[in-house]
mmCIF file of C-alpha atoms in Angstrom:
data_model
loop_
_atom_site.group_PDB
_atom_site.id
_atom_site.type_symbol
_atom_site.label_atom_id
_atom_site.label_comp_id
_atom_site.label_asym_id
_atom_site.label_seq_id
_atom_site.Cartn_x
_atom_site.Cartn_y
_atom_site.Cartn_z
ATOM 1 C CA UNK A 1 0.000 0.000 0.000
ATOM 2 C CA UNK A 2 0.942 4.093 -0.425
ATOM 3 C CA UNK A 3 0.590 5.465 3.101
ATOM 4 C CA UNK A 4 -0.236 4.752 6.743
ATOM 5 C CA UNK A 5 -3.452 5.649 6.181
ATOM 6 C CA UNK A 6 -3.958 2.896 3.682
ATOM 7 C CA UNK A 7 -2.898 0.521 5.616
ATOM 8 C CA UNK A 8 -5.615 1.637 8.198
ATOM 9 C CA UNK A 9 -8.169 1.592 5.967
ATOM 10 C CA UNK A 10 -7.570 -1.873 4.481
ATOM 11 C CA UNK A 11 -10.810 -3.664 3.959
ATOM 12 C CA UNK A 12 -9.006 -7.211 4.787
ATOM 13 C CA UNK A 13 -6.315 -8.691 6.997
ATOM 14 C CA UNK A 14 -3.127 -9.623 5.623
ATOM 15 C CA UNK A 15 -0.299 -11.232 7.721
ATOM 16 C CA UNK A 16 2.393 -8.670 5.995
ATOM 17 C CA UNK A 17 2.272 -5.855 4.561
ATOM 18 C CA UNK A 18 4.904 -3.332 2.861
ATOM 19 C CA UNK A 19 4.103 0.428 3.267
ATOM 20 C CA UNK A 20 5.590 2.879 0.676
ATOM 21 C CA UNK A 21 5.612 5.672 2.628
ATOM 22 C CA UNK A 22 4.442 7.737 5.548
ATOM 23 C CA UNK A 23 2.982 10.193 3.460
ATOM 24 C CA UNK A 24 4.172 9.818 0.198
ATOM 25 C CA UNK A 25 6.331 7.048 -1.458
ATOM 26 C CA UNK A 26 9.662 6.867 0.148
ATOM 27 C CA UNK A 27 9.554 9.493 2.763
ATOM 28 C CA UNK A 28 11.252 7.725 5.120
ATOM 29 C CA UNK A 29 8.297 5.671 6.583
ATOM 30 C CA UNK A 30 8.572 2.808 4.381
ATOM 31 C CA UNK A 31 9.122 -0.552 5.854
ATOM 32 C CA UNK A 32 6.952 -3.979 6.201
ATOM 33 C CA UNK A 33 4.094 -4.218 8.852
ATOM 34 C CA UNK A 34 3.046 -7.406 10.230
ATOM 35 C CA UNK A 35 -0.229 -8.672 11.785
ATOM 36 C CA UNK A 36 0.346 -8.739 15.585
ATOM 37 C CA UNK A 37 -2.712 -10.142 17.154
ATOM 38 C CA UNK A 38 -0.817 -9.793 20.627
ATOM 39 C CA UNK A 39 -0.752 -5.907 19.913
ATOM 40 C CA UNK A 40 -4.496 -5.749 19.582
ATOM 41 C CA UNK A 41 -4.833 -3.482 22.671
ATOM 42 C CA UNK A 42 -1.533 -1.268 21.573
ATOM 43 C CA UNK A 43 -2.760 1.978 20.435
ATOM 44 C CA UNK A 44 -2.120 3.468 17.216
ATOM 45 C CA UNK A 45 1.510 5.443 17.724
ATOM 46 C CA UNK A 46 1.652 6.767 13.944
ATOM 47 C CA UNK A 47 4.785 5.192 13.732
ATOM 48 C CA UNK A 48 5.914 1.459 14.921
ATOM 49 C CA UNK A 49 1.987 0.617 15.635
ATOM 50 C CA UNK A 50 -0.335 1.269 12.857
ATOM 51 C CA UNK A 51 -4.232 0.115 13.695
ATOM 52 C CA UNK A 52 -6.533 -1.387 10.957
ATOM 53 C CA UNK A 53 -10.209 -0.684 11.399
ATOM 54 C CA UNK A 54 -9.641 -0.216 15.160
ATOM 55 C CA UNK A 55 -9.431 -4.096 15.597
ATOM 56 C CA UNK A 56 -6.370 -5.511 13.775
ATOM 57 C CA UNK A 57 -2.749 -3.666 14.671
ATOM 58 C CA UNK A 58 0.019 -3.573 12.220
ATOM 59 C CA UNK A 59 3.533 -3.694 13.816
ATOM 60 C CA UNK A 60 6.453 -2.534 12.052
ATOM 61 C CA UNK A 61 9.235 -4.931 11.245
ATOM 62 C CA UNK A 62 11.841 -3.862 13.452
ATOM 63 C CA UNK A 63 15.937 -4.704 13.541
ATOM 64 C CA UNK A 64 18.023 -2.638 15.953
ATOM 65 C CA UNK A 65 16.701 1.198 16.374
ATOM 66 C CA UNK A 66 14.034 3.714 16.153
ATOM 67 C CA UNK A 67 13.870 6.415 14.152
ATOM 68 C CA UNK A 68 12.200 9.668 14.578
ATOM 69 C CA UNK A 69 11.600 10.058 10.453
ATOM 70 C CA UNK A 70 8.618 7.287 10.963
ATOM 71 C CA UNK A 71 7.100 9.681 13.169
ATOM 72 C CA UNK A 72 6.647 12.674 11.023
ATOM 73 C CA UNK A 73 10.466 14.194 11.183
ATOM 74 C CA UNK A 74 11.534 15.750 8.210
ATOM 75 C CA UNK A 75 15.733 15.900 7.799
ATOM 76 C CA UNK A 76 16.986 18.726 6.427
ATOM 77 C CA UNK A 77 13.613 20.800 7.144
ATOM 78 C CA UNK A 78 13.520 24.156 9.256
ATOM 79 C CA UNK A 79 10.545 22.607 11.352
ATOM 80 C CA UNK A 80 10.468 21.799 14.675
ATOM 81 C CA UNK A 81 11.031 17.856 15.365
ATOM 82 C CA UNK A 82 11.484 17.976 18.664
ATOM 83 C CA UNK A 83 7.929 15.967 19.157
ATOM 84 C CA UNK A 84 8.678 13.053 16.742
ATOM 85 C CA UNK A 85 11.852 12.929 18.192
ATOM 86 C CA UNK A 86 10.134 11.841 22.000
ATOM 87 C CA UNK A 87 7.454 9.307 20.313
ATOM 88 C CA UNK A 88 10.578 7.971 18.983
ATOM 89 C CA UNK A 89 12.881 7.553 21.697
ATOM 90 C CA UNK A 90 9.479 6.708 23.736
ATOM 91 C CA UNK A 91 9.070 3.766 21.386
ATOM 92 C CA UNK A 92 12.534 3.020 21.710
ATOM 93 C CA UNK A 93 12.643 2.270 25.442
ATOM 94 C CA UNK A 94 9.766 0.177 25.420
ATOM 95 C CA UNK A 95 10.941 -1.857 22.525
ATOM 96 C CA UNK A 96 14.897 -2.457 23.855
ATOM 97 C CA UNK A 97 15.843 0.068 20.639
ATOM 98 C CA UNK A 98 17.983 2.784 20.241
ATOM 99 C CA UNK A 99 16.871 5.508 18.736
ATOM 100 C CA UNK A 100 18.941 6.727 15.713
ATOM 101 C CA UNK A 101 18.920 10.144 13.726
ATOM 102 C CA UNK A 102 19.699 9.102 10.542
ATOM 103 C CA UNK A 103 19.595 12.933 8.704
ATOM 104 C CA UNK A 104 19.815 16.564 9.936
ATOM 105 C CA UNK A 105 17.127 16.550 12.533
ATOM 106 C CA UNK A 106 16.018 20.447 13.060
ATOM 107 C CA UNK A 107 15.252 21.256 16.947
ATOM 108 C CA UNK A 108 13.374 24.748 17.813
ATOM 109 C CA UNK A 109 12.178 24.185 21.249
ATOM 110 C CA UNK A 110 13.891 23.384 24.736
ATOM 111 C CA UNK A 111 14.458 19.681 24.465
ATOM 112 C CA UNK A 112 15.336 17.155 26.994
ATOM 113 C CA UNK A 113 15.868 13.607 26.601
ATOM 114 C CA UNK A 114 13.665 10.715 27.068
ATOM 115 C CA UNK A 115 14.457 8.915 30.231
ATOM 116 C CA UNK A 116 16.176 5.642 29.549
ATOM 117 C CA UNK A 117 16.469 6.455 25.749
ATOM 118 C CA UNK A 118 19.661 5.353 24.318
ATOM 119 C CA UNK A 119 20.410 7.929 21.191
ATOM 120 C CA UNK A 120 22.717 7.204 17.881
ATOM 121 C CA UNK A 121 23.504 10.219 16.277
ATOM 122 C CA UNK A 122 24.319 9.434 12.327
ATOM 123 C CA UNK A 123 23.505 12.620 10.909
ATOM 124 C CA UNK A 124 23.207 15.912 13.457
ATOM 125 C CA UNK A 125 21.177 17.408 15.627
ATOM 126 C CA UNK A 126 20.864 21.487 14.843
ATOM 127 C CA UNK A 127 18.131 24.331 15.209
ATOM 128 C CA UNK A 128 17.929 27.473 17.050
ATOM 129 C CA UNK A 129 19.798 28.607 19.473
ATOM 130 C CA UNK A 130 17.579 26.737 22.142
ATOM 131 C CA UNK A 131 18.726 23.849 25.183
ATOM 132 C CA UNK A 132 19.623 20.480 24.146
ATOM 133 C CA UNK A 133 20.163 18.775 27.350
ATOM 134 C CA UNK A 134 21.057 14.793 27.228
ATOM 135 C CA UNK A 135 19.172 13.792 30.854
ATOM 136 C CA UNK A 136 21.346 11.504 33.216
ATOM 137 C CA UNK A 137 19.281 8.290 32.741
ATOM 138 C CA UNK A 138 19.860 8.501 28.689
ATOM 139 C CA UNK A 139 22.669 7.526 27.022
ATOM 140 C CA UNK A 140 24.840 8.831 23.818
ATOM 141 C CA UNK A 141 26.006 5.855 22.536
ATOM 142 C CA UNK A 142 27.253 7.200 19.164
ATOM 143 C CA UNK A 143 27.953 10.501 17.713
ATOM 144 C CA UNK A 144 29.144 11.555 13.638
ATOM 145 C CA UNK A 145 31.792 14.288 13.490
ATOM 146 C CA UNK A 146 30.162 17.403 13.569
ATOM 147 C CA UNK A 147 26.956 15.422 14.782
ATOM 148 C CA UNK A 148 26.343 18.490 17.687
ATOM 149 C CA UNK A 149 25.760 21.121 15.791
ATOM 150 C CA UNK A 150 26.763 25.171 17.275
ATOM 151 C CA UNK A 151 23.387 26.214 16.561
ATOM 152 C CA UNK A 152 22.526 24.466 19.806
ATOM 153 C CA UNK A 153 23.519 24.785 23.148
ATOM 154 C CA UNK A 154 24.094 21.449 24.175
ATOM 155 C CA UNK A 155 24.069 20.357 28.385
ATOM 156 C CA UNK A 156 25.173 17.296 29.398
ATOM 157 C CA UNK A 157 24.034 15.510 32.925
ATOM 158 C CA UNK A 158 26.322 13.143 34.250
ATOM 159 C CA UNK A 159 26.717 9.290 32.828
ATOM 160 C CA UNK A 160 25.533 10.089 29.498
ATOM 161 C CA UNK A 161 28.157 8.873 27.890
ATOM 162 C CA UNK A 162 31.789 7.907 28.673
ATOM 163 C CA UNK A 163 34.043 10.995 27.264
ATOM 164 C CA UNK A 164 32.741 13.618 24.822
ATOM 165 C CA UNK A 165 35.238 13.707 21.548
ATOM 166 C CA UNK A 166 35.493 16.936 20.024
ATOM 167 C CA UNK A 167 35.263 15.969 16.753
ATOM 168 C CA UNK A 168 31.437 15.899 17.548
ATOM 169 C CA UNK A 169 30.952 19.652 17.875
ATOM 170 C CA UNK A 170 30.480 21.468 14.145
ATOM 171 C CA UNK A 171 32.036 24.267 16.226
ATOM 172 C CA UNK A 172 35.233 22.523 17.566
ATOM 173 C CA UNK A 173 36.850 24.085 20.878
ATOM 174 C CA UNK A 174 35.259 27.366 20.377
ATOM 175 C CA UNK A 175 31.955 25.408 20.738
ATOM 176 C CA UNK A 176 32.798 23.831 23.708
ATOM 177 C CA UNK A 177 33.380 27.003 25.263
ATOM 178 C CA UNK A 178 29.521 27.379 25.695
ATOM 179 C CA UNK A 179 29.064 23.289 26.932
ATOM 180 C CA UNK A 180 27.530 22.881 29.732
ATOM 181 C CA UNK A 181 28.785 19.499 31.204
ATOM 182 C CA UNK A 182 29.160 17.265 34.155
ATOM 183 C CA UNK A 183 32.466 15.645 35.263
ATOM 184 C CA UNK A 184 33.554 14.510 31.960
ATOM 185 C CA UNK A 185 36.399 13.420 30.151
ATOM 186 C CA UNK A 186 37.064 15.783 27.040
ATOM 187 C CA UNK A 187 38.992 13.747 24.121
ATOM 188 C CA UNK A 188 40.934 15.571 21.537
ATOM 189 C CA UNK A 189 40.828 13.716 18.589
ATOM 190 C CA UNK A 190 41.103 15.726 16.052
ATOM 191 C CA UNK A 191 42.574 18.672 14.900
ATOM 192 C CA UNK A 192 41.923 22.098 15.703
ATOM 193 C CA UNK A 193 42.719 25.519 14.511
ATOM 194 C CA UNK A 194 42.287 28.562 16.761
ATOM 195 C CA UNK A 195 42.966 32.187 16.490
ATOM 196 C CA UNK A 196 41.507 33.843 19.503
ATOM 197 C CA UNK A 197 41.829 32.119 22.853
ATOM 198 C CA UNK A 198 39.350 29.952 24.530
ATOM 199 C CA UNK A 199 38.035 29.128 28.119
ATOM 200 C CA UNK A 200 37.373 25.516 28.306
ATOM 201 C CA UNK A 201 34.233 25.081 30.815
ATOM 202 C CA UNK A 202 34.276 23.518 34.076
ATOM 203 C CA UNK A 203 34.314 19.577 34.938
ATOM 204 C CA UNK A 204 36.327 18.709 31.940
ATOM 205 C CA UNK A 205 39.128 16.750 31.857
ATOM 206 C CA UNK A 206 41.217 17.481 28.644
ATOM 207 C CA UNK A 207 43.074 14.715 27.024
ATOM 208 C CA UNK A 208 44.637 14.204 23.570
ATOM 209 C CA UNK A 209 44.465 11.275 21.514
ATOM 210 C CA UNK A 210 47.938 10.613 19.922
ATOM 211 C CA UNK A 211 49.072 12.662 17.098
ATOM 212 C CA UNK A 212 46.155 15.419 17.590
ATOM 213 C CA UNK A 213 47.398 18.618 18.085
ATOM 214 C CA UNK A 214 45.712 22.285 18.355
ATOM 215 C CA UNK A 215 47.426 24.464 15.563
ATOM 216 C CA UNK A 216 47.716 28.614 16.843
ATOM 217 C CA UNK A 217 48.108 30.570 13.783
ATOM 218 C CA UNK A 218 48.164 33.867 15.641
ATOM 219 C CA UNK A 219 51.099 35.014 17.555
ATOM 220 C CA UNK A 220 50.247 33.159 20.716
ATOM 221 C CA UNK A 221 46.484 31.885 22.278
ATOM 222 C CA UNK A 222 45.912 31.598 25.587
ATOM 223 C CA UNK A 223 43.575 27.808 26.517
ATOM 224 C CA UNK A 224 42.328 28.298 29.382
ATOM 225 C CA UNK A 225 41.332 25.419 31.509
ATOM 226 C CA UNK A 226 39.292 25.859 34.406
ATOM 227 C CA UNK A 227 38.364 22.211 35.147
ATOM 228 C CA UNK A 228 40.422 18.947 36.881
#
């Protein structure tokens, strides 16, 4: 079938079903739904749950991970995504998933992280100038370079993850300036050009990976460090 919604409006059951799109063909909603007479009593989530004439539920064949483009998200777009972002990484944690931004996932609103929701970040996360704050009971299991994007301002609670690389920040050390972090292990891993100096925050403990270097162009910058 096209669409969700022709999948809900089937006039029989079928055991499996593949779904073009959310919306359109190839949105990024595709995928195969299966009958799941166990689900009968799952509601409709728009997403992972799809239900047929309010008495048969679809259930989207699932591998690994979640991901907030079944929910509406549109990569690359100047919308707000922070809602199909939560439905996902609320789907996630009851279905032992990660949740993984596969695009350029736009955030306009304060956002905090689901609670037990265990993010992969493939593309990046960017919007406008608002909080993105990674709560202590989720976890940041994988981040692209340039992943975090500047246009953010990005707060970390402790146990998120295990070190934060810098390679993740579009903005590099001059990003990190503005981090607001929690006892953790900052990881140079890649190179870095500055020409003003920089204050690195609080609670970080600076390390470099071997070979990494930071390159001063100017006459001389001062890196400050005002954490361990």
């Amino acid at each position: 079938v096209a669409t969700y919604n022709d999948l809900r409006n089937l006039t029989s059951q079928y055991q499996l079903v593949y779904v073009l799109g959310r919306e359109t063909a190839f949105d990024g909603g595709q995928g195969f739904f299966q009958y799941d007479a166990a689900a009968s009593s799952v509601e409709d989530d728009d997403g992972v749950y799809i239900a047929r004439a309010s008495t048969d539920t679809y259930k989207r064949l699932l591998t690994d991970y979640i991901d907030p483009v079944w929910y509406g998200a549109v990569y690359g777009s100047a919308v707000d995504n922070s809602s199909y972002l939560t439905l996902a990484a609320t789907t996630a944690v009851s279905e032992k998933k990660f949740v993984a931004i596969t695009g350029n996932l736009y955030i306009s609103t304060n956002y905090t992280t689901v609670v037990n929701a265990r993010y992969k970040i493939y593309g990046s996360i960017y919007g406008a100038s608002v909080d993105f704050r990674f709560k202590k009971s989720s976890k940041l299991d994988y981040c692209s370079k340039s992943g975090l994007d500047s246009s953010l301002n990005f707060i970390f609670e402790q146990y998120v993850c295990e070190e934060l690389l810098s390679s993740w920040f579009s903005g590099g050390l001059v990003q990190i300036q503005s981090v607001t972090a929690y006892n953790y292990r900052l990881v140079i891993d890649q190179n870095h050009t500055l020409s003003a100096s920089i204050n690195i925050p609080s609670n970080f403990e600076v390390d470099f990976i071997g070979g990494t270097k930071i390159i001063v162009p100017a006459q001389y910058v001062v890196i400050i460090v005002t954490g361990k």
